[in-house]
Tab-separated table of C-alpha atoms in Angstrom:
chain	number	residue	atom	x	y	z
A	1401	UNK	CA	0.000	0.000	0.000
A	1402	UNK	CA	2.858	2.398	0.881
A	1403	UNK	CA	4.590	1.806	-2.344
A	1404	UNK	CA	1.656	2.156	-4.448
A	1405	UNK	CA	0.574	5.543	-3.011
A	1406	UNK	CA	4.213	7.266	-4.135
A	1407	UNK	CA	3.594	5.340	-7.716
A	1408	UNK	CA	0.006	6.876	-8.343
A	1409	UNK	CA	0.681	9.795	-6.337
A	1410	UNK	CA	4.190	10.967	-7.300
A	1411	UNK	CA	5.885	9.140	-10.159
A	1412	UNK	CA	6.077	10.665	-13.631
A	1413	UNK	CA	7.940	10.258	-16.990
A	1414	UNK	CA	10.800	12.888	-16.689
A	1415	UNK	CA	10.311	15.830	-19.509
A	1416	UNK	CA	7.668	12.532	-20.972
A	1417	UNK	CA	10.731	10.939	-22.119
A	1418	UNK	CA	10.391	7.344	-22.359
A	1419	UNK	CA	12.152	5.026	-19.825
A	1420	UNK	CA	12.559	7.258	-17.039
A	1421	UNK	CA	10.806	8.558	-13.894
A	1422	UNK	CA	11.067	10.471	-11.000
A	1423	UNK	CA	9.087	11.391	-7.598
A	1424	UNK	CA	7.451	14.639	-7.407
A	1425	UNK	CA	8.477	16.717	-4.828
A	1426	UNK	CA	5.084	17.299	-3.744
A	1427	UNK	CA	1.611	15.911	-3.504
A	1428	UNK	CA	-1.162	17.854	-4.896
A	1429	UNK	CA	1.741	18.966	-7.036
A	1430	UNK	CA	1.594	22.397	-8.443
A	1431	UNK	CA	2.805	23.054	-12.298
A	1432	UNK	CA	6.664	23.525	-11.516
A	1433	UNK	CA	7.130	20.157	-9.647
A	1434	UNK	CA	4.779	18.263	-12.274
A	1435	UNK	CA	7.569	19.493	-14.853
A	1436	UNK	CA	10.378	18.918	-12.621
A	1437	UNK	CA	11.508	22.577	-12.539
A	1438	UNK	CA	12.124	21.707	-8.818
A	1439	UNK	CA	13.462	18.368	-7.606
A	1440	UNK	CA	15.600	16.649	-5.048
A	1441	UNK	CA	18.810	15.086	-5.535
A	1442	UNK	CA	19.340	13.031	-2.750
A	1443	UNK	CA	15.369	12.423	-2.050
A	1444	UNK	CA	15.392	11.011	-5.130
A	1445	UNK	CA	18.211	8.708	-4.379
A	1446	UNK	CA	16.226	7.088	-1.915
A	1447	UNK	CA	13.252	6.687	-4.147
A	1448	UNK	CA	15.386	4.603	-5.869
A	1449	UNK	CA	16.042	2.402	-2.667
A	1450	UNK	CA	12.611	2.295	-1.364
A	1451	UNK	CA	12.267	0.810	-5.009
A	1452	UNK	CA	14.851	-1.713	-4.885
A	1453	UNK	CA	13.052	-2.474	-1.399
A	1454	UNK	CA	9.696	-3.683	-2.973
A	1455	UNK	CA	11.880	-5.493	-6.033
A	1456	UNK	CA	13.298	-7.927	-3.064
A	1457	UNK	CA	9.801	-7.993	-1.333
A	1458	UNK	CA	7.902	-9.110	-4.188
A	1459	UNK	CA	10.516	-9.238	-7.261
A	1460	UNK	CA	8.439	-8.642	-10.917
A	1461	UNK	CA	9.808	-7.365	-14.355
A	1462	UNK	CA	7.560	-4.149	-13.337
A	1463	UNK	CA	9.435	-3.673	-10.410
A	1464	UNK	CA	13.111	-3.917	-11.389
A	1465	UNK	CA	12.241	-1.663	-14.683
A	1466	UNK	CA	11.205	0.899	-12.154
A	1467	UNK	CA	14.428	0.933	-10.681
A	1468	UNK	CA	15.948	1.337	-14.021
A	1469	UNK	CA	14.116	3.946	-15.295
A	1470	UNK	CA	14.219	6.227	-11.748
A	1471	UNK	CA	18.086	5.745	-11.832
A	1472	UNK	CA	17.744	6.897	-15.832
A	1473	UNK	CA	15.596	9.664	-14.958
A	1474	UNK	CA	17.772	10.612	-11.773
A	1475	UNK	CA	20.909	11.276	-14.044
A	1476	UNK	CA	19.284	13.033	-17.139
A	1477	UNK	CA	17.596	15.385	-14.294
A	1478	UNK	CA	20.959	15.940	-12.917
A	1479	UNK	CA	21.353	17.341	-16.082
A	1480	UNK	CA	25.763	17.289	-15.543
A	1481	UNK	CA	25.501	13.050	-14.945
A	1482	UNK	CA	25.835	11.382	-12.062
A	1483	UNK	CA	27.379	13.349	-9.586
A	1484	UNK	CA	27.162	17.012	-7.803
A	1485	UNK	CA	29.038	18.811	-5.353
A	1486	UNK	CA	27.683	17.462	-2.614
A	1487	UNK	CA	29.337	14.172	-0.590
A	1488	UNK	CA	26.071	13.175	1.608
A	1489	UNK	CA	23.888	13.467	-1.654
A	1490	UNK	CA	26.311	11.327	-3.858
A	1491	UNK	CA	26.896	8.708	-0.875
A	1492	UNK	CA	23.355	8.448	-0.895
A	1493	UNK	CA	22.709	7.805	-4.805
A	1494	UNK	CA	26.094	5.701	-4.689
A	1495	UNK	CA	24.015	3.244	-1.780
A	1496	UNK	CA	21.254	3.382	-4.076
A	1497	UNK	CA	22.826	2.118	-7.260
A	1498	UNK	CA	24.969	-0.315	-5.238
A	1499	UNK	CA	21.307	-2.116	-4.132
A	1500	UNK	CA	20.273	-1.617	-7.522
A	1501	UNK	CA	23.008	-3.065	-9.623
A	1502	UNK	CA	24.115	-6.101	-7.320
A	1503	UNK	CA	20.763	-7.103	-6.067
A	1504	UNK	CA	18.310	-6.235	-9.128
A	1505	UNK	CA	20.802	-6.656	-11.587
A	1506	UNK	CA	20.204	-3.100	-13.121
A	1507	UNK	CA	23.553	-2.717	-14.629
A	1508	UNK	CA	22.786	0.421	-16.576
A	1509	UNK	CA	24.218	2.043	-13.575
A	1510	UNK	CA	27.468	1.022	-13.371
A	1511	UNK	CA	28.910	4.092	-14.653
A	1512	UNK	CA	27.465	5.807	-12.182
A	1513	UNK	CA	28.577	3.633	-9.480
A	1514	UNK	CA	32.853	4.313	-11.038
A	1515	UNK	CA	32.222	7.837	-11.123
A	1516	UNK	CA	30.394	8.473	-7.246
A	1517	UNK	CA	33.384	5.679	-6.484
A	1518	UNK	CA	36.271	7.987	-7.536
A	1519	UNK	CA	34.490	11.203	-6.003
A	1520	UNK	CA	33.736	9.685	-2.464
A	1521	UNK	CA	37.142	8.292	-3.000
A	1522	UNK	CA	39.028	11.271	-3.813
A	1523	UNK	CA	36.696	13.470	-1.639
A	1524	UNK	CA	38.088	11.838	1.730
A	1525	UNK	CA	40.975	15.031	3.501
A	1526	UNK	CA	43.756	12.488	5.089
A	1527	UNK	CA	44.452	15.767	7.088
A	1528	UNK	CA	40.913	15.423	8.847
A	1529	UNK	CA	40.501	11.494	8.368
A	1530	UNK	CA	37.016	12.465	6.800
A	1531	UNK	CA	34.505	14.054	3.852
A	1532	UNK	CA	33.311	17.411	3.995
A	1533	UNK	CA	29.933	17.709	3.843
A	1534	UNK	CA	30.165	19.091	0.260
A	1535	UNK	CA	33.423	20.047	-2.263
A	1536	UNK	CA	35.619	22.773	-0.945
A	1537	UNK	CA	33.807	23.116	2.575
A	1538	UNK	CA	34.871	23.590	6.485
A	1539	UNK	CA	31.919	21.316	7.953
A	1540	UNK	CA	32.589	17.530	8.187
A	1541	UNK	CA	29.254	15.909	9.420
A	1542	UNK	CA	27.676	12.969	9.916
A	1543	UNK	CA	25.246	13.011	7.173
A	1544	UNK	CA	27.817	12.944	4.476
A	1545	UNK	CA	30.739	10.924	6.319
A	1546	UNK	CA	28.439	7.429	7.466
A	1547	UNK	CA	26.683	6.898	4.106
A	1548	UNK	CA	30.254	7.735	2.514
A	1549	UNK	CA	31.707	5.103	4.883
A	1550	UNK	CA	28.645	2.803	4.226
A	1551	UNK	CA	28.976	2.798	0.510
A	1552	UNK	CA	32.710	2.978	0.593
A	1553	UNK	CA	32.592	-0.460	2.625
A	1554	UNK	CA	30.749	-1.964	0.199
A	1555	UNK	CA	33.226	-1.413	-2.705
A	1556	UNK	CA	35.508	-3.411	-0.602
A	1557	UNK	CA	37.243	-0.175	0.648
A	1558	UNK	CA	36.952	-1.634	4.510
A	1559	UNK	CA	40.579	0.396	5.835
A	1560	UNK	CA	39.195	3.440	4.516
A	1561	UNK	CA	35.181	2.946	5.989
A	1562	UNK	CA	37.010	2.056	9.590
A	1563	UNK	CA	38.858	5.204	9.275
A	1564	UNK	CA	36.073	6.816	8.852
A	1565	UNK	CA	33.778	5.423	11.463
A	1566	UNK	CA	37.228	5.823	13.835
A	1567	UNK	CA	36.925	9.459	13.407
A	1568	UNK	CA	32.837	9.557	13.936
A	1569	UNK	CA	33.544	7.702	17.151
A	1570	UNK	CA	36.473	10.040	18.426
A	1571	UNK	CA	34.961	13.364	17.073
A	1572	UNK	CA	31.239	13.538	16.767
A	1573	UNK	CA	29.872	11.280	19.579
A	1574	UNK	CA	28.336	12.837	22.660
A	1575	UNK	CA	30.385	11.509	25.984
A	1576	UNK	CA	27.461	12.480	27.770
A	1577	UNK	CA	24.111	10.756	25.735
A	1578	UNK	CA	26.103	8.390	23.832
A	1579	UNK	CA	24.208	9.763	20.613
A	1580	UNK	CA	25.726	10.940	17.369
A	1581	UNK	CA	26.034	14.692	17.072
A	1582	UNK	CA	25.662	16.404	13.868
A	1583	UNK	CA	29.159	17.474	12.607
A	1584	UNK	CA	32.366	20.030	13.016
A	1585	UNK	CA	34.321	23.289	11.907
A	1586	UNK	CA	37.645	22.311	10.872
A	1587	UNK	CA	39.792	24.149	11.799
A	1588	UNK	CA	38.079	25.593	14.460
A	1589	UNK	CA	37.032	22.597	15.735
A	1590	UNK	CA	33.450	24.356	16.377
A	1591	UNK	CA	30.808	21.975	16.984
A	1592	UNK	CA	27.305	21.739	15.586
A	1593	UNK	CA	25.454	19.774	18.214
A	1594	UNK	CA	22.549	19.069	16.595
A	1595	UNK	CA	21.608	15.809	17.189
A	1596	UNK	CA	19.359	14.427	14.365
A	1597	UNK	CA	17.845	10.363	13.779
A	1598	UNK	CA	19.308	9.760	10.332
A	1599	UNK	CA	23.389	10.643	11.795
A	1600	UNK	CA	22.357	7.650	14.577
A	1601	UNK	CA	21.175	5.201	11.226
A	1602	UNK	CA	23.715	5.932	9.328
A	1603	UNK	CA	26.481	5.222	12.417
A	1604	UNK	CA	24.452	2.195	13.152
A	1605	UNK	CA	24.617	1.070	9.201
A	1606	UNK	CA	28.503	1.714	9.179
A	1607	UNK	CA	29.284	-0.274	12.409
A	1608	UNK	CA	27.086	-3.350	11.658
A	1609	UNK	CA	28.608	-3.247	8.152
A	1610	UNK	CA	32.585	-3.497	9.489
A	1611	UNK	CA	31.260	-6.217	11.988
A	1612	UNK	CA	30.146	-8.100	9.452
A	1613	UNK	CA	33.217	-7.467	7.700
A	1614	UNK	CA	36.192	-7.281	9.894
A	1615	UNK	CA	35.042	-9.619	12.423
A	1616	UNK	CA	36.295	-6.634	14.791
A	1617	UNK	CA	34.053	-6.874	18.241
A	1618	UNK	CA	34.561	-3.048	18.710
A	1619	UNK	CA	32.129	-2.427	16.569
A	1620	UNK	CA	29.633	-5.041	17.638
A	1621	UNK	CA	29.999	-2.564	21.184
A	1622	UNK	CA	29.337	0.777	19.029
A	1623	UNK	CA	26.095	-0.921	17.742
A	1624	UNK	CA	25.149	-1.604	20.843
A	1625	UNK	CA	26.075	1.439	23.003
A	1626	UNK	CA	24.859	3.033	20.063
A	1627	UNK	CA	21.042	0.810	19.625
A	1628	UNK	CA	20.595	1.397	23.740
A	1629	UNK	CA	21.260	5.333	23.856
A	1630	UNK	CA	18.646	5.733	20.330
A	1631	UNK	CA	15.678	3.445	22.554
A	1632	UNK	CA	16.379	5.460	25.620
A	1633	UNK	CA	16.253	9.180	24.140
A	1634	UNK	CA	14.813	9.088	20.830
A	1635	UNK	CA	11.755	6.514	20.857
A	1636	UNK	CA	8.690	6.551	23.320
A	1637	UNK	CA	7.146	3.474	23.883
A	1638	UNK	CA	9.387	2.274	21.437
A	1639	UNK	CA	8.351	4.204	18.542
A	1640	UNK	CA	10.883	6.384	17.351
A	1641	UNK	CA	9.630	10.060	18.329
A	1642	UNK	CA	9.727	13.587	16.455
A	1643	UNK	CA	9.698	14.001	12.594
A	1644	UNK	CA	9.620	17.148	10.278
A	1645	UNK	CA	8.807	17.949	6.685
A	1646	UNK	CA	11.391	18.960	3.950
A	1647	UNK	CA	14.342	17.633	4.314
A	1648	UNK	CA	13.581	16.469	8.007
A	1649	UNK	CA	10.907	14.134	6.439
A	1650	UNK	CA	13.783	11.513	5.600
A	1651	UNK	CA	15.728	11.662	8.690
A	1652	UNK	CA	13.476	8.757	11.050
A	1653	UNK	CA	13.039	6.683	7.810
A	1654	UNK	CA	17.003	6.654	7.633
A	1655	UNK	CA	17.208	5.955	11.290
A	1656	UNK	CA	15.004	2.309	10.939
A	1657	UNK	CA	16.561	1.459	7.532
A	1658	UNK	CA	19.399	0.890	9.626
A	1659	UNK	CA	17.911	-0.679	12.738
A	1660	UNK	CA	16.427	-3.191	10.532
A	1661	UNK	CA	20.007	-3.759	9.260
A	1662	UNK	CA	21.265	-4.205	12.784
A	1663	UNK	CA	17.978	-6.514	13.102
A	1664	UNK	CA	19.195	-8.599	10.005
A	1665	UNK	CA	23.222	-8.777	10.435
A	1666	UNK	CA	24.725	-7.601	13.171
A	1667	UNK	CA	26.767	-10.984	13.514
A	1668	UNK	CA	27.223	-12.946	16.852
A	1669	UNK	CA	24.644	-15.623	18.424
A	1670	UNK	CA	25.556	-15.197	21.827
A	1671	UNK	CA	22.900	-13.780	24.214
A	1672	UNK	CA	23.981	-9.797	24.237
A	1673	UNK	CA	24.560	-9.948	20.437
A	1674	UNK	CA	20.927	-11.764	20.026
A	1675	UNK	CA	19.291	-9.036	22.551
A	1676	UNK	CA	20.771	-5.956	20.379
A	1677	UNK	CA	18.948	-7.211	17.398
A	1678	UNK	CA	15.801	-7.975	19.129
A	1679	UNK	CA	15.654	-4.367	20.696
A	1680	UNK	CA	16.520	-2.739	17.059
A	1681	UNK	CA	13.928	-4.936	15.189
A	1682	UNK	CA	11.454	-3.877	17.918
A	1683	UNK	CA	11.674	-0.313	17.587
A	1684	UNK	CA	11.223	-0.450	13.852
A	1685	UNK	CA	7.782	-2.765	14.512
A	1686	UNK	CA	6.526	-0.395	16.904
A	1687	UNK	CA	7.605	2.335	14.467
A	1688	UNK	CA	5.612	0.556	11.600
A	1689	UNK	CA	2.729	0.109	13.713
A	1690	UNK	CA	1.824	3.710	14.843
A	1691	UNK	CA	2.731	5.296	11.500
A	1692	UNK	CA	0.091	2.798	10.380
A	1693	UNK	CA	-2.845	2.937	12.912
A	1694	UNK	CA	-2.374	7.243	12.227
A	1695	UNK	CA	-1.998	7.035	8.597
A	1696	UNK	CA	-4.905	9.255	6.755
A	1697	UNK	CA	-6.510	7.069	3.770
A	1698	UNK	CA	-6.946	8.993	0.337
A	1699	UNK	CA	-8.635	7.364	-2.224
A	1700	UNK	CA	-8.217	4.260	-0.720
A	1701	UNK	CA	-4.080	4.602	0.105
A	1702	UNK	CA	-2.222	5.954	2.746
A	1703	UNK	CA	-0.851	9.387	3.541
A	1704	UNK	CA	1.602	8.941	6.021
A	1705	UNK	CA	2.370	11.630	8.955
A	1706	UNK	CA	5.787	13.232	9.510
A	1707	UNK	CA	5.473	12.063	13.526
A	1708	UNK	CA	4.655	8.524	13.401
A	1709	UNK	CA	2.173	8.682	16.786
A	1710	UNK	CA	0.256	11.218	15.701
A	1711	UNK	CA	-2.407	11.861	13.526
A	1712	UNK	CA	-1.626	12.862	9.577
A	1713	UNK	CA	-3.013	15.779	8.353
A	1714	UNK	CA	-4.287	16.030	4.902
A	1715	UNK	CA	-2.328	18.467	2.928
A	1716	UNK	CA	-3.702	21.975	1.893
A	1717	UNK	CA	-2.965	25.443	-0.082
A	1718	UNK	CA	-1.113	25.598	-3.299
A	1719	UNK	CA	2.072	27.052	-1.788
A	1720	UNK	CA	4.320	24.030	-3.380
A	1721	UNK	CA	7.238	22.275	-1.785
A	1722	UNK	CA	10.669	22.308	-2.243
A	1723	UNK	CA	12.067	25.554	-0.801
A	1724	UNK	CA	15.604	25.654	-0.652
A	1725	UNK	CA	17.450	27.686	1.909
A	1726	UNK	CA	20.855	29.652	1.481
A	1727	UNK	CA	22.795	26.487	2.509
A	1728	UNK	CA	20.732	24.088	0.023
A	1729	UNK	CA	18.293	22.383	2.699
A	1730	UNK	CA	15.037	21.845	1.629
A	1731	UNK	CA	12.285	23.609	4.702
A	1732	UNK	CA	9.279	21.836	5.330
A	1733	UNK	CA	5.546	22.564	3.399
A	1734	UNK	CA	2.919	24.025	5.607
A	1735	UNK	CA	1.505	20.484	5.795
A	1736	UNK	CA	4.641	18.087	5.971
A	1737	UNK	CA	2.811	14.971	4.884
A	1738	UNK	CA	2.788	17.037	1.478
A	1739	UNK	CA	6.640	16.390	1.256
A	1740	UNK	CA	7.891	13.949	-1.099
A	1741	UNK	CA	10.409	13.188	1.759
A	1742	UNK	CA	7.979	12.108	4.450
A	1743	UNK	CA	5.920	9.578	2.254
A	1744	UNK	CA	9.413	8.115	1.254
A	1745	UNK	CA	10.091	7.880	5.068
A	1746	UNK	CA	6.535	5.891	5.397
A	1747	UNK	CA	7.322	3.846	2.762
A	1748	UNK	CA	10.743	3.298	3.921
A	1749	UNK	CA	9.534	2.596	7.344
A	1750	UNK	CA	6.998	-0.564	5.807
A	1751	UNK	CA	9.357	-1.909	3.621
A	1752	UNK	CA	11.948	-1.969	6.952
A	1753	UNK	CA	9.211	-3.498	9.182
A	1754	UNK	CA	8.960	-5.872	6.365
A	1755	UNK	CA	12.226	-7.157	6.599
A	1756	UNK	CA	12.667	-7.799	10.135
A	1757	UNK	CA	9.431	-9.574	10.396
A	1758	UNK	CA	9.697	-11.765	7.682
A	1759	UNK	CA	13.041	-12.625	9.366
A	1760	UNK	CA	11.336	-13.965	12.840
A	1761	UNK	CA	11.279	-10.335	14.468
């Protein structure tokens, strides 16, 4: 049902040229977003992954031609190919075509995949022992450093990803809350303290990913440090709390795509090991659960809220979405649940619930 409401509701033929789409930033859309004057880069990225999601739920030739023709329509739209100047957006499509090539078999995207290679690659300052957030900046963050690390890991670069997730662990977790904070100045060493859902996914995602990997128990203990400090300050009742609209609208849906990971891989059948992927699979269930029971129906599908345990609000106005700050964030619609970014974070959400129940959880 989730994945069916962003088909009918949001997908369209980029420009009407045949063998590509793309999400619309917003639902009702108003003229500019139906022509894709306006449109997300890294939104659409994972578009492309709640896609591949629904290929390995229920895999048709329907399906895995979706993927194809988002991931065409992604770099035509990008109008200069498959990159930008931006490291968190191109870790994001990199993670996306990764899923898409090696799992659906969409190989149309394997230039894509050398290119966002050699600029995450290239990208990394051995100076800092991390990414910017974007190409000649002072901020290295969360956001663009674990899906970097993520995707980086799963070209086989595993010294570089543990670098990487070194320097998260030494420079951007809180000592006191044990949560991930958003990113720092360098130089100054001036500290954004933000602390946001998606930076704990994205830490959880790299850690489970070098377990797997290196075999190395410190980062079994990250996961879980990590797993028990999200459950204590950023769920109630288990259900993982807060949400926003714009670009905020991805950031919870981020956070269980990686719980469900931990759920799925986190290696280790001993007792502790077995607990931390019981307590991440939970919070994604009870997640799943309350976005469902306060979902609005529309025409017979669901419009998902921005805060999972509370009631969604039908969109209204004609204001549009998409508005881009000074920095290049994307600010929430009047009505969040109009965002692109939330329904992706509903669909997200089903397709991760999906996934650890089908496992046993």
């Amino acid at each position: 049902m989730a994945e069916s409401a962003i088909v009918s509701r949001s997908l369209l033929r980029l420009w009407g040229i045949p063998g590509t789409e793309l999400g619309v930033v917003g639902w009702p859309p108003v003229l500019r977003e139906r022509l894709f004057f306006t449109w997300n880069y890294w939104w659409q990225a994972h578009l492309i992954d709640c896609a591949v999601d629904a290929a390995n739920r229920e895999p048709t030739a329907a399906r895995v031609r979706r993927v194809a023709a988002l991931a065409r329509g992604h770099r035509l739209r990008n109008l200069t190919g498959w990159t930008n100047n931006y490291y968190d957006d191109m870790a994001w499509l990199a993670l996306a075509l990764q899923r898409a090539d090696r799992i659906r078999g969409v190989t149309d995207v394997r230039g894509g995949l050398v290119a966002l290679e050699k600029a995450l690659t290239t990208g990394w300052q051995p100076q800092i022992g991390a990414l910017p957030w974007r190409k000649g900046a002072d901020y290295y963050n969360t956001p663009a450093n674990g899906p970097a690390a993520i995707a980086l890991a799963r070209f086989g670069r595993y010294t570089r990803a543990t670098e990487i997730a070194d320097w998260l662990d030494k420079n951007l977790r809180d000592g006191e809350t044990g949560l991930i904070l958003d990113g720092v100045h360098l130089p100054s060493n001036r500290m954004e303290r933000n602390v946001f859902s998606y930076c704990q996914g994205v830490v959880l995602g790299l850690e489970t990913e070098l377990a797997v990997h290196t075999g190395e128990s410190v980062h079994v203990d990250r996961v879980r440090r990590l797993v028990a400090a999200v459950a204590e300050q950023m769920t109630d009742h288990g259900v993982v709390t807060g949400g926003s609209g714009g670009d905020g609208g991805l950031f919870n849906g981020i956070l269980v795509r990686y719980l469900a990971l931990v759920a799925l891989l986190l290696p280790g059948e001993n007792a502790d090991r077995a607990q931390i992927r019981r307590q991440a699979a939970s919070i994604v269930t009870a997640s799943a659960r309350a976005a469902w029971d306060h979902r609005l129906e529309v025409e017979g599908e669901p419009l998902f809220g921005d805060v999972w345990s509370d009631p969604a609000h039908l969109p209204v106005g004609t204001a549009g979405a998409a508005k881009f700050t000074a920095n290049g964030s994307v600010t929430p619609s009047r009505t969040p649940e109009r965002d692109l970014s939330v329904q992706l974070s509903g669909w997200l959400l089903m397709e991760a619930a999906y996934t650890v129940t089908a496992a046993g959880f």
